[in-house]
Amino acid sequence: MAALTSSPTELQYAPRPALRHRRSFRRVALVILLLAIALSLWLFGPSLWLQARLWYWMAECRDFAAAPTDVVCEEVPSWAGNTPPFLSSATTPKPLAEMERLSGVMSPNPQGPVLYLHERTTPGGVRRLVVVRRVPPAQRQSWDVPLGLAVSLWRPRPFPYADVAMTSWMDFDPLPRAFEANQSTASLKLFAGQTDPNDPSRFTISFETVDGSGVLEGKLQDGETPTSEPTVAWTVK
């Protein structure tokens, strides 16, 4: 019987793709990716950069704190219809000045010295950056029943707006005032507002008068309706 013999079968492999083809594909993909990135930066880069800077300065405003002994402004009393200017007043804190400059949003209220700057939260959980300014004496609209406090509430608007929204109003002056007193010395001295660490809605502004010292308490309150902006309630203690 003849012996069976077998010969090895030769396997046929597909040819290896040309290396230059793969390199060409990678180059094309890289060019497309770079073009897409460049187009995105051209379309959205300026808005994203502006929003990043706005949010940075708004974050600085949210955490802003001044020493309780810092004097914000000093006033002499009104008399016979006259409203003398501040004896002294502090400049606007840099974080707020930068946020206003970048946003292009300026409160229609008079731009007096800043008594308070920090974030507060209403009992209902609405967060706002609270800015309280002292209205310059000549802009209080009345010398005997003046509008003494200018309040602004700020909040960021998300991309693609890249800006902030602001609500503002003026409140009647709750602080005690002197009339017909010495016109060369301060009758009212206001200090930098302080944030209450135990009440997220509350802040205080200390003051001194010719009769003693006191505290102006502010609380961020929910609006009258779910869509209304918060308000600030004032109490003098």
CSV table of C-alpha atoms in Angstrom, one decimal:
chain,number,residue,atom,x,y,z
A,1,MET,CA,0.0,0.0,0.0
A,2,ALA,CA,1.4,3.3,-1.0
A,3,ALA,CA,2.2,5.8,1.7
A,4,LEU,CA,0.1,9.0,1.8
A,5,THR,CA,2.1,12.1,1.6
A,6,SER,CA,0.9,15.7,2.1
A,7,SER,CA,2.5,18.9,1.2
A,8,PRO,CA,2.2,22.1,3.3
A,9,THR,CA,-0.5,24.5,2.2
A,10,GLU,CA,0.7,28.0,1.6
A,11,LEU,CA,-1.5,30.6,3.3
A,12,GLN,CA,-2.3,33.7,1.3
A,13,TYR,CA,-2.2,37.0,3.3
A,14,ALA,CA,-3.7,40.2,2.2
A,15,PRO,CA,-1.1,42.8,1.3
A,16,ARG,CA,-0.2,45.3,4.0
A,17,PRO,CA,-1.7,48.7,3.4
A,18,ALA,CA,0.7,51.2,2.2
A,19,LEU,CA,2.2,53.2,5.0
A,20,ARG,CA,1.9,56.5,3.1
A,21,HIS,CA,-1.9,56.0,2.8
A,22,ARG,CA,-2.3,55.9,6.5
A,23,ARG,CA,-0.1,58.9,7.0
A,24,SER,CA,-2.1,60.9,4.5
A,25,PHE,CA,-5.4,60.0,6.3
A,26,ARG,CA,-4.0,61.2,9.6
A,27,ARG,CA,-2.8,64.4,8.1
A,28,VAL,CA,-6.2,65.1,6.6
A,29,ALA,CA,-8.0,64.3,9.9
A,30,LEU,CA,-5.6,66.6,11.8
A,31,VAL,CA,-6.2,69.4,9.4
A,32,ILE,CA,-10.0,69.0,9.8
A,33,LEU,CA,-9.7,68.9,13.5
A,34,LEU,CA,-7.6,72.1,13.6
A,35,LEU,CA,-10.0,73.9,11.3
A,36,ALA,CA,-12.9,72.9,13.5
A,37,ILE,CA,-11.1,74.2,16.6
A,38,ALA,CA,-10.1,77.5,14.8
A,39,LEU,CA,-13.7,78.0,13.7
A,40,SER,CA,-15.1,77.4,17.2
A,41,LEU,CA,-12.6,79.8,18.7
A,42,TRP,CA,-13.5,82.4,16.0
A,43,LEU,CA,-17.2,82.0,16.6
A,44,PHE,CA,-17.4,81.5,20.4
A,45,GLY,CA,-13.9,82.5,21.7
A,46,PRO,CA,-14.6,86.2,22.5
A,47,SER,CA,-17.9,85.4,24.2
A,48,LEU,CA,-16.4,82.6,26.3
A,49,TRP,CA,-13.4,84.7,27.3
A,50,LEU,CA,-15.7,87.6,28.3
A,51,GLN,CA,-18.0,85.3,30.2
A,52,ALA,CA,-15.0,83.7,32.0
A,53,ARG,CA,-13.7,87.1,33.1
A,54,LEU,CA,-17.2,88.3,34.2
A,55,TRP,CA,-17.8,85.1,36.2
A,56,TYR,CA,-14.3,85.5,37.8
A,57,TRP,CA,-15.0,89.0,39.0
A,58,MET,CA,-18.5,88.1,40.0
A,59,ALA,CA,-17.1,85.3,42.2
A,60,GLU,CA,-14.7,87.8,43.7
A,61,CYS,CA,-17.7,90.1,44.5
A,62,ARG,CA,-19.6,87.2,46.0
A,63,ASP,CA,-16.8,86.6,48.5
A,64,PHE,CA,-15.8,90.2,49.0
A,65,ALA,CA,-15.2,91.2,52.6
A,66,ALA,CA,-14.1,94.4,54.2
A,67,ALA,CA,-13.0,95.0,57.8
A,68,PRO,CA,-15.8,96.1,60.1
A,69,THR,CA,-13.7,99.1,61.1
A,70,ASP,CA,-13.3,100.4,57.5
A,71,VAL,CA,-15.1,103.8,57.2
A,72,VAL,CA,-17.1,103.9,53.9
A,73,CYS,CA,-18.3,107.5,54.2
A,74,GLU,CA,-18.9,110.4,56.5
A,75,GLU,CA,-21.7,112.9,56.3
A,76,VAL,CA,-22.6,116.3,57.7
A,77,PRO,CA,-26.3,117.0,58.5
A,78,SER,CA,-28.7,118.6,56.0
A,79,TRP,CA,-29.9,122.0,57.0
A,80,ALA,CA,-32.4,124.5,55.6
A,81,GLY,CA,-32.8,122.5,52.4
A,82,ASN,CA,-29.0,122.2,51.8
A,83,THR,CA,-27.4,118.9,51.2
A,84,PRO,CA,-23.6,119.2,51.8
A,85,PRO,CA,-21.4,116.5,50.1
A,86,PHE,CA,-19.7,113.7,51.9
A,87,LEU,CA,-16.8,114.7,54.1
A,88,SER,CA,-15.1,111.5,53.0
A,89,SER,CA,-16.1,108.5,50.9
A,90,ALA,CA,-14.4,105.2,49.8
A,91,THR,CA,-13.8,104.2,46.2
A,92,THR,CA,-15.7,101.3,44.5
A,93,PRO,CA,-14.1,97.9,45.3
A,94,LYS,CA,-12.1,96.6,42.4
A,95,PRO,CA,-14.1,93.4,41.9
A,96,LEU,CA,-17.3,95.4,41.5
A,97,ALA,CA,-15.7,98.0,39.3
A,98,GLU,CA,-14.3,95.3,37.0
A,99,MET,CA,-17.6,93.5,36.8
A,100,GLU,CA,-19.4,96.7,35.9
A,101,ARG,CA,-16.8,97.6,33.3
A,102,LEU,CA,-16.8,94.2,31.6
A,103,SER,CA,-20.6,93.8,31.6
A,104,GLY,CA,-21.3,97.3,30.4
A,105,VAL,CA,-24.2,97.2,32.9
A,106,MET,CA,-24.5,100.2,35.2
A,107,SER,CA,-27.2,100.7,37.7
A,108,PRO,CA,-29.4,103.7,37.0
A,109,ASN,CA,-29.0,104.5,40.7
A,110,PRO,CA,-26.5,107.2,41.8
A,111,GLN,CA,-23.0,105.7,42.1
A,112,GLY,CA,-22.2,106.5,45.7
A,113,PRO,CA,-19.8,104.6,48.0
A,114,VAL,CA,-20.4,100.9,48.5
A,115,LEU,CA,-21.7,100.0,51.9
A,116,TYR,CA,-22.1,96.3,51.3
A,117,LEU,CA,-21.0,93.8,48.6
A,118,HIS,CA,-21.5,90.0,49.0
A,119,GLU,CA,-23.8,87.2,47.9
A,120,ARG,CA,-26.9,86.5,50.0
A,121,THR,CA,-29.7,83.9,49.7
A,122,THR,CA,-33.4,84.3,50.4
A,123,PRO,CA,-35.3,82.0,52.7
A,124,GLY,CA,-36.6,80.4,49.5
A,125,GLY,CA,-33.1,79.6,48.2
A,126,VAL,CA,-32.7,82.4,45.6
A,127,ARG,CA,-29.1,83.6,45.4
A,128,ARG,CA,-28.2,87.1,44.4
A,129,LEU,CA,-25.1,89.3,44.6
A,130,VAL,CA,-26.2,92.2,46.8
A,131,VAL,CA,-24.7,95.7,46.3
A,132,VAL,CA,-25.8,98.5,48.6
A,133,ARG,CA,-24.5,102.0,47.9
A,134,ARG,CA,-25.0,105.2,49.9
A,135,VAL,CA,-26.7,107.8,47.7
A,136,PRO,CA,-24.7,111.0,47.5
A,137,PRO,CA,-26.5,113.8,49.4
A,138,ALA,CA,-27.2,115.9,46.4
A,139,GLN,CA,-29.0,113.0,44.6
A,140,ARG,CA,-31.4,112.0,47.3
A,141,GLN,CA,-34.3,113.8,45.7
A,142,SER,CA,-35.4,115.3,49.0
A,143,TRP,CA,-33.5,116.8,51.9
A,144,ASP,CA,-36.1,116.0,54.6
A,145,VAL,CA,-37.4,112.6,53.3
A,146,PRO,CA,-34.4,111.4,51.3
A,147,LEU,CA,-33.8,108.3,49.3
A,148,GLY,CA,-30.6,107.3,51.0
A,149,LEU,CA,-29.8,103.7,49.9
A,150,ALA,CA,-29.3,102.4,46.4
A,151,VAL,CA,-29.7,98.6,46.1
A,152,SER,CA,-28.6,96.4,43.1
A,153,LEU,CA,-29.1,92.6,42.8
A,154,TRP,CA,-26.9,90.8,40.3
A,155,ARG,CA,-27.0,87.4,38.8
A,156,PRO,CA,-25.1,85.8,35.9
A,157,ARG,CA,-26.8,84.8,32.7
A,158,PRO,CA,-25.6,81.5,31.1
A,159,PHE,CA,-23.9,81.0,27.8
A,160,PRO,CA,-24.5,82.2,25.1
A,161,TYR,CA,-25.4,85.5,26.7
A,162,ALA,CA,-22.0,86.0,28.4
A,163,ASP,CA,-23.3,88.8,30.6
A,164,VAL,CA,-25.1,89.5,33.8
A,165,ALA,CA,-28.5,90.7,34.7
A,166,MET,CA,-29.2,93.4,37.3
A,167,THR,CA,-32.2,94.7,39.2
A,168,SER,CA,-32.0,98.0,41.1
A,169,TRP,CA,-34.0,100.4,43.1
A,170,MET,CA,-33.7,103.1,45.8
A,171,ASP,CA,-35.0,103.0,49.3
A,172,PHE,CA,-35.9,105.8,51.7
A,173,ASP,CA,-33.1,106.5,54.2
A,174,PRO,CA,-33.7,104.4,57.3
A,175,LEU,CA,-30.8,105.9,59.2
A,176,PRO,CA,-31.1,108.6,61.9
A,177,ARG,CA,-30.0,112.1,60.7
A,178,ALA,CA,-29.2,115.3,62.4
A,179,PHE,CA,-30.5,118.7,61.5
A,180,GLU,CA,-29.0,122.2,62.2
A,181,ALA,CA,-25.9,120.6,63.8
A,182,ASN,CA,-22.2,121.5,63.3
A,183,GLN,CA,-21.6,121.6,59.6
A,184,SER,CA,-17.9,121.0,59.8
A,185,THR,CA,-17.9,117.7,61.6
A,186,ALA,CA,-19.4,114.4,60.7
A,187,SER,CA,-22.9,113.7,62.1
A,188,LEU,CA,-23.1,110.3,60.5
A,189,LYS,CA,-20.3,107.8,59.9
A,190,LEU,CA,-21.0,104.5,58.0
A,191,PHE,CA,-18.8,101.4,58.2
A,192,ALA,CA,-18.3,98.6,55.8
A,193,GLY,CA,-21.1,96.1,55.8
A,194,GLN,CA,-20.6,92.6,57.3
A,195,THR,CA,-22.1,89.3,56.3
A,196,ASP,CA,-23.9,87.1,58.9
A,197,PRO,CA,-22.3,83.7,58.8
A,198,ASN,CA,-25.3,82.1,60.6
A,199,ASP,CA,-28.1,83.6,58.4
A,200,PRO,CA,-27.5,83.4,54.6
A,201,SER,CA,-30.0,86.2,54.0
A,202,ARG,CA,-28.7,88.7,56.6
A,203,PHE,CA,-26.1,91.4,56.6
A,204,THR,CA,-25.4,94.4,58.8
A,205,ILE,CA,-24.0,97.9,58.4
A,206,SER,CA,-22.7,99.7,61.5
A,207,PHE,CA,-23.0,103.5,61.9
A,208,GLU,CA,-22.2,106.2,64.4
A,209,THR,CA,-24.0,109.4,64.9
A,210,VAL,CA,-23.6,112.4,67.3
A,211,ASP,CA,-26.0,110.6,69.7
A,212,GLY,CA,-24.3,107.2,69.7
A,213,SER,CA,-23.9,104.1,67.5
A,214,GLY,CA,-26.2,101.6,65.9
A,215,VAL,CA,-26.6,98.8,63.3
A,216,LEU,CA,-28.6,98.8,60.1
A,217,GLU,CA,-29.8,95.3,59.4
A,218,GLY,CA,-30.6,94.1,55.9
A,219,LYS,CA,-32.3,90.8,54.9
A,220,LEU,CA,-32.7,89.5,51.4
A,221,GLN,CA,-36.4,88.5,51.0
A,222,ASP,CA,-38.2,86.4,48.4
A,223,GLY,CA,-40.3,88.3,45.9
A,224,GLU,CA,-44.0,88.5,46.1
A,225,THR,CA,-44.4,85.9,43.3
A,226,PRO,CA,-42.2,82.9,42.2
A,227,THR,CA,-41.0,85.0,39.2
A,228,SER,CA,-40.5,88.2,41.1
A,229,GLU,CA,-37.0,89.4,42.0
A,230,PRO,CA,-36.0,89.4,45.7
A,231,THR,CA,-36.1,92.5,47.8
A,232,VAL,CA,-34.2,93.8,50.8
A,233,ALA,CA,-35.9,94.5,54.2
A,234,TRP,CA,-34.3,97.1,56.5
A,235,THR,CA,-34.3,97.3,60.3
A,236,VAL,CA,-32.4,99.8,62.4
A,237,LYS,CA,-31.2,98.5,65.8
